Structures are given as structure tokens and as C-alpha cells.
């Protein structure tokens, strides 16, 4: 039996994100100090307090999509942090929270 792959499938190009991730890994392996902005995989485990907060949110039914520019309470916490720690003043329209760089750049 011969399997024929559809032309549309054959025309799919490799993900640029994965190419960037591979290149960053190669550079890191070569000893360069790299901050990878490709696949978005952190190089550390999720801290326990974040795991606990995520479980609590799920248990409270916080499981739907959030506003595209971020949750207002999170944005306000970021504003408060920068005011306290860095003496910088922002308003809600100046803060955007996203799930990754690609979303921020392209959405």
C-alpha cells in the first residue's frame, strides 16, 4: 500500500519559532549567555506558590479566556510593583500582559 501525502501538507514550512529555539539551544551549548524568546519554555520549574495559586483558581472556576490585554487585577499589581520598587508611574492602558512574546508581537 502506498501512502500519498496531500500537496497542502507537503507545502507546510517548518515553524520559525522552533528554528529560533534550536538556534538558541545551539548557542547556549556553545557557551553563550542566551535568553531564548522562541518556544517560551522556562529553564526552571514553576515555583510552588504559583502552582498553588493555579490550582486554587481552577477550583474556583477561573478557567475561561481572559481579556486580550490581561486581567485588570494583574495589570494593577504590575503598576503597583513598578511604582513601589522603581518609582515609575503607569496606567492600565500602558500595561499589557500576554501569554508570550509571539502573542504580544503578532496580536
Coordinates of N, CA and C in Angstrom, one line a residue:
X1 N 0.8 -1.2 0.0 CA 0.0 0.0 0.0 C 0.9 1.2 0.0
X2 N 0.6 2.2 -0.9 CA 1.3 3.4 -0.9 C 0.5 4.5 -0.3
X3 N 1.2 5.3 0.6 CA 0.5 6.4 1.2 C 1.0 7.7 0.5
X4 N 0.0 8.5 0.1 CA 0.3 9.7 -0.6 C -0.1 10.9 0.3
X5 N 0.8 11.8 0.5 CA 0.6 12.9 1.4 C 0.0 14.1 0.5
X6 N -1.0 14.7 1.0 CA -1.7 15.8 0.3 C -0.7 16.9 0.0
X7 N -0.8 17.5 -1.1 CA 0.1 18.6 -1.5 C 0.1 19.8 -0.5
X8 N -1.1 20.1 0.1 CA -1.2 21.1 1.1 C -0.3 20.8 2.3
X9 N -0.3 19.5 2.7 CA 0.5 19.1 3.8 C 2.0 19.2 3.4
X10 N 2.4 18.8 2.2 CA 3.7 18.9 1.8 C 4.3 20.3 1.7
X11 N 3.4 21.3 1.5 CA 3.8 22.6 1.4 C 4.0 23.4 2.8
X12 N 3.7 22.7 3.9 CA 3.8 23.3 5.2 C 5.3 23.5 5.5
X13 N 5.7 24.7 5.9 CA 7.1 25.0 6.2 C 7.3 24.8 7.7
X14 N 8.6 24.5 8.0 CA 8.9 24.4 9.4 C 8.6 25.7 10.2
X15 N 8.3 25.5 11.5 CA 8.0 26.7 12.3 C 9.2 27.5 12.6
X16 N 9.1 28.8 12.3 CA 10.2 29.7 12.6 C 10.5 29.8 14.1
X17 N 9.5 29.6 14.9 CA 9.7 29.6 16.4 C 10.6 28.4 16.8
X18 N 10.4 27.3 16.2 CA 11.2 26.1 16.5 C 12.6 26.3 16.0
X19 N 12.8 26.9 14.8 CA 14.1 27.2 14.3 C 14.9 28.1 15.3
X20 N 14.2 29.2 15.8 CA 14.8 30.1 16.7 C 15.2 29.4 18.0
X21 N 14.3 28.5 18.5 CA 14.6 27.7 19.7 C 15.8 26.8 19.5
X22 N 15.9 26.1 18.4 CA 17.0 25.3 18.1 C 18.3 26.1 18.1
X23 N 18.3 27.2 17.4 CA 19.5 28.1 17.3 C 19.9 28.6 18.7
X24 N 19.0 29.0 19.5 CA 19.3 29.5 20.8 C 19.9 28.3 21.7
X25 N 19.4 27.1 21.5 CA 19.9 26.0 22.3 C 21.4 25.7 21.8
X26 N 21.6 25.8 20.5 CA 23.0 25.6 20.0 C 23.9 26.6 20.5
X27 N 23.5 27.9 20.6 CA 24.3 29.0 21.1 C 24.6 28.8 22.6
X28 N 23.5 28.4 23.3 CA 23.7 28.2 24.7 C 24.7 27.0 25.0
X29 N 24.6 26.0 24.2 CA 25.5 24.8 24.3 C 27.0 25.2 24.0
X30 N 27.1 26.3 23.1 CA 28.4 26.8 22.8 C 29.0 27.7 23.8
X31 N 28.2 27.9 24.9 CA 28.7 28.8 26.0 C 28.2 30.2 26.0
X32 N 27.3 30.6 25.1 CA 26.8 31.9 25.1 C 25.7 32.1 26.1
X33 N 25.6 33.3 26.7 CA 24.5 33.6 27.6 C 23.3 34.0 26.8
X34 N 22.3 33.1 26.7 CA 21.2 33.4 25.8 C 19.9 33.5 26.6
X35 N 19.1 34.4 26.2 CA 17.7 34.5 26.7 C 16.9 34.1 25.5
X36 N 16.3 32.9 25.6 CA 15.6 32.4 24.4 C 14.1 33.0 24.4
X37 N 13.8 33.5 23.3 CA 12.4 34.0 23.1 C 11.6 33.2 22.1
X38 N 12.0 32.0 21.9 CA 11.4 31.2 20.9 C 10.2 30.4 21.4
X39 N 10.4 29.2 21.9 CA 9.3 28.4 22.3 C 8.6 28.8 23.6
X40 N 9.3 29.6 24.4 CA 8.7 30.0 25.6 C 8.8 29.0 26.8
X41 N 9.7 28.1 26.7 CA 9.9 27.1 27.8 C 10.9 27.7 28.8
X42 N 10.4 27.9 30.1 CA 11.4 28.4 31.1 C 12.4 27.3 31.4
X43 N 13.6 27.7 31.9 CA 14.6 26.8 32.3 C 14.6 26.5 33.8
X44 N 13.4 26.6 34.4 CA 13.2 26.4 35.8 C 11.8 25.8 36.0
X45 N 11.6 25.1 37.2 CA 10.3 24.6 37.5 C 9.4 25.7 37.9
X46 N 8.1 25.5 37.8 CA 7.2 26.5 38.3 C 7.2 26.6 39.8
X47 N 7.4 27.8 40.3 CA 7.5 27.9 41.8 C 6.2 27.4 42.5
X48 N 6.3 26.9 43.7 CA 5.2 26.2 44.4 C 4.1 27.2 44.6
X49 N 4.3 28.5 44.9 CA 3.2 29.4 45.2 C 2.4 29.7 43.9
X50 N 3.0 29.6 42.8 CA 2.3 29.8 41.5 C 1.5 28.5 41.2
X51 N 2.0 27.3 41.5 CA 1.3 26.1 41.3 C 0.0 26.1 42.2
X52 N 0.2 26.5 43.5 CA -0.9 26.6 44.4 C -2.0 27.6 44.0
X53 N -1.5 28.7 43.5 CA -2.5 29.7 43.0 C -3.3 29.2 41.8
X54 N -2.6 28.5 40.9 CA -3.2 28.0 39.7 C -4.3 26.9 40.1
X55 N -3.9 26.1 41.0 CA -4.9 25.1 41.5 C -6.1 25.7 42.1
X56 N -5.9 26.7 43.0 CA -6.9 27.5 43.6 C -7.8 28.1 42.6
X57 N -7.3 28.7 41.6 CA -8.0 29.4 40.5 C -8.9 28.4 39.8
X58 N -8.4 27.2 39.4 CA -9.1 26.2 38.8 C -10.3 25.7 39.6
X59 N -10.0 25.5 40.9 CA -11.0 25.1 41.9 C -12.2 26.1 42.0
X60 N -11.8 27.4 41.8 CA -12.8 28.5 41.9 C -13.5 28.7 40.6
X61 N -13.2 27.9 39.5 CA -13.8 28.1 38.2 C -13.2 29.1 37.3
X62 N -12.1 29.6 37.6 CA -11.4 30.6 36.8 C -10.7 29.9 35.7
X63 N -11.5 29.4 34.7 CA -10.9 28.6 33.6 C -11.3 29.1 32.2
X64 N -11.7 30.3 32.1 CA -12.1 30.8 30.8 C -11.0 31.7 30.2
X65 N -11.2 32.1 29.0 CA -10.3 33.1 28.4 C -10.3 34.4 29.2
X66 N -9.2 35.1 29.2 CA -9.1 36.4 29.9 C -9.1 37.5 28.8
X67 N -9.2 38.7 29.2 CA -9.1 39.8 28.3 C -7.7 39.7 27.5
X68 N -7.7 40.1 26.3 CA -6.5 40.0 25.4 C -5.4 40.8 26.0
X69 N -5.6 41.9 26.6 CA -4.5 42.7 27.1 C -4.2 42.4 28.6
X70 N -4.9 41.4 29.2 CA -4.5 41.0 30.5 C -5.6 41.2 31.5
X71 N -5.6 40.5 32.6 CA -6.6 40.7 33.7 C -6.3 42.0 34.4
X72 N -7.3 42.8 34.7 CA -7.2 44.1 35.3 C -6.5 44.0 36.6
X73 N -6.8 43.1 37.5 CA -6.1 43.0 38.8 C -4.7 42.7 38.7
X74 N -4.3 41.9 37.7 CA -2.9 41.6 37.4 C -2.2 42.8 36.9
X75 N -2.8 43.5 36.0 CA -2.2 44.7 35.4 C -2.0 45.8 36.6
X76 N -3.0 45.9 37.5 CA -2.8 46.8 38.6 C -1.7 46.4 39.5
X77 N -1.6 45.1 39.7 CA -0.5 44.7 40.6 C 0.9 45.0 40.0
X78 N 1.0 44.9 38.7 CA 2.2 45.3 38.0 C 2.5 46.8 38.1
X79 N 1.4 47.6 37.9 CA 1.6 49.0 38.1 C 2.0 49.3 39.5
X80 N 1.4 48.7 40.5 CA 1.8 48.9 41.9 C 3.2 48.5 42.2
X81 N 3.7 47.4 41.6 CA 5.1 46.9 41.8 C 6.1 48.0 41.2
X82 N 5.8 48.4 40.0 CA 6.7 49.4 39.4 C 6.7 50.7 40.2
X83 N 5.6 51.1 40.7 CA 5.5 52.4 41.5 C 6.3 52.2 42.8
X84 N 6.2 51.1 43.4 CA 6.8 50.9 44.7 C 8.3 50.6 44.6
X85 N 8.7 49.7 43.7 CA 10.1 49.3 43.5 C 11.0 50.2 42.6
X86 N 10.3 50.8 41.7 CA 11.1 51.6 40.7 C 10.7 53.0 40.5
X87 N 9.8 53.5 41.3 CA 9.3 54.9 41.3 C 8.8 55.2 39.9
X88 N 8.2 54.3 39.2 CA 7.6 54.5 37.8 C 6.1 54.5 37.9
X89 N 5.5 55.4 37.1 CA 4.1 55.6 37.2 C 3.5 55.2 35.8
X90 N 2.5 54.2 35.8 CA 1.8 53.8 34.6 C 0.3 53.7 34.9
X91 N -0.5 53.7 33.8 CA -1.9 53.5 34.0 C -2.3 52.2 33.3
X92 N -3.5 51.7 33.5 CA -3.9 50.4 32.9 C -3.7 50.3 31.4
X93 N -3.9 51.4 30.7 CA -3.8 51.4 29.2 C -2.3 51.2 28.8
X94 N -1.4 51.4 29.7 CA 0.0 51.3 29.3 C 0.6 49.9 29.7
X95 N -0.2 49.1 30.2 CA 0.3 47.7 30.6 C -0.4 46.7 29.8
X96 N 0.3 45.7 29.3 CA -0.2 44.6 28.5 C 0.4 43.3 29.1
X97 N -0.4 42.4 29.4 CA 0.0 41.1 29.9 C -0.4 40.0 28.9
X98 N 0.5 39.2 28.4 CA 0.2 38.2 27.4 C 0.8 36.9 27.8
X99 N 0.5 35.8 27.1 CA 1.0 34.5 27.4 C 2.3 34.3 26.7
X100 N 2.8 35.2 26.0 CA 4.1 35.1 25.4 C 4.5 36.2 24.4
X101 N 5.7 36.2 24.0 CA 6.2 37.2 23.1 C 5.5 37.2 21.7
X102 N 5.3 36.0 21.2 CA 4.6 35.9 19.9 C 3.2 36.5 19.9
X103 N 2.5 36.2 20.9 CA 1.1 36.8 21.0 C 1.2 38.4 21.1
X104 N 2.2 38.9 21.9 CA 2.3 40.3 22.0 C 2.7 41.0 20.7
X105 N 3.6 40.3 20.0 CA 4.1 40.9 18.7 C 3.1 40.8 17.6
X106 N 2.3 39.7 17.5 CA 1.5 39.5 16.3 C 0.0 39.7 16.6
X107 N -0.4 39.8 17.8 CA -1.9 40.0 18.0 C -2.1 41.4 18.4

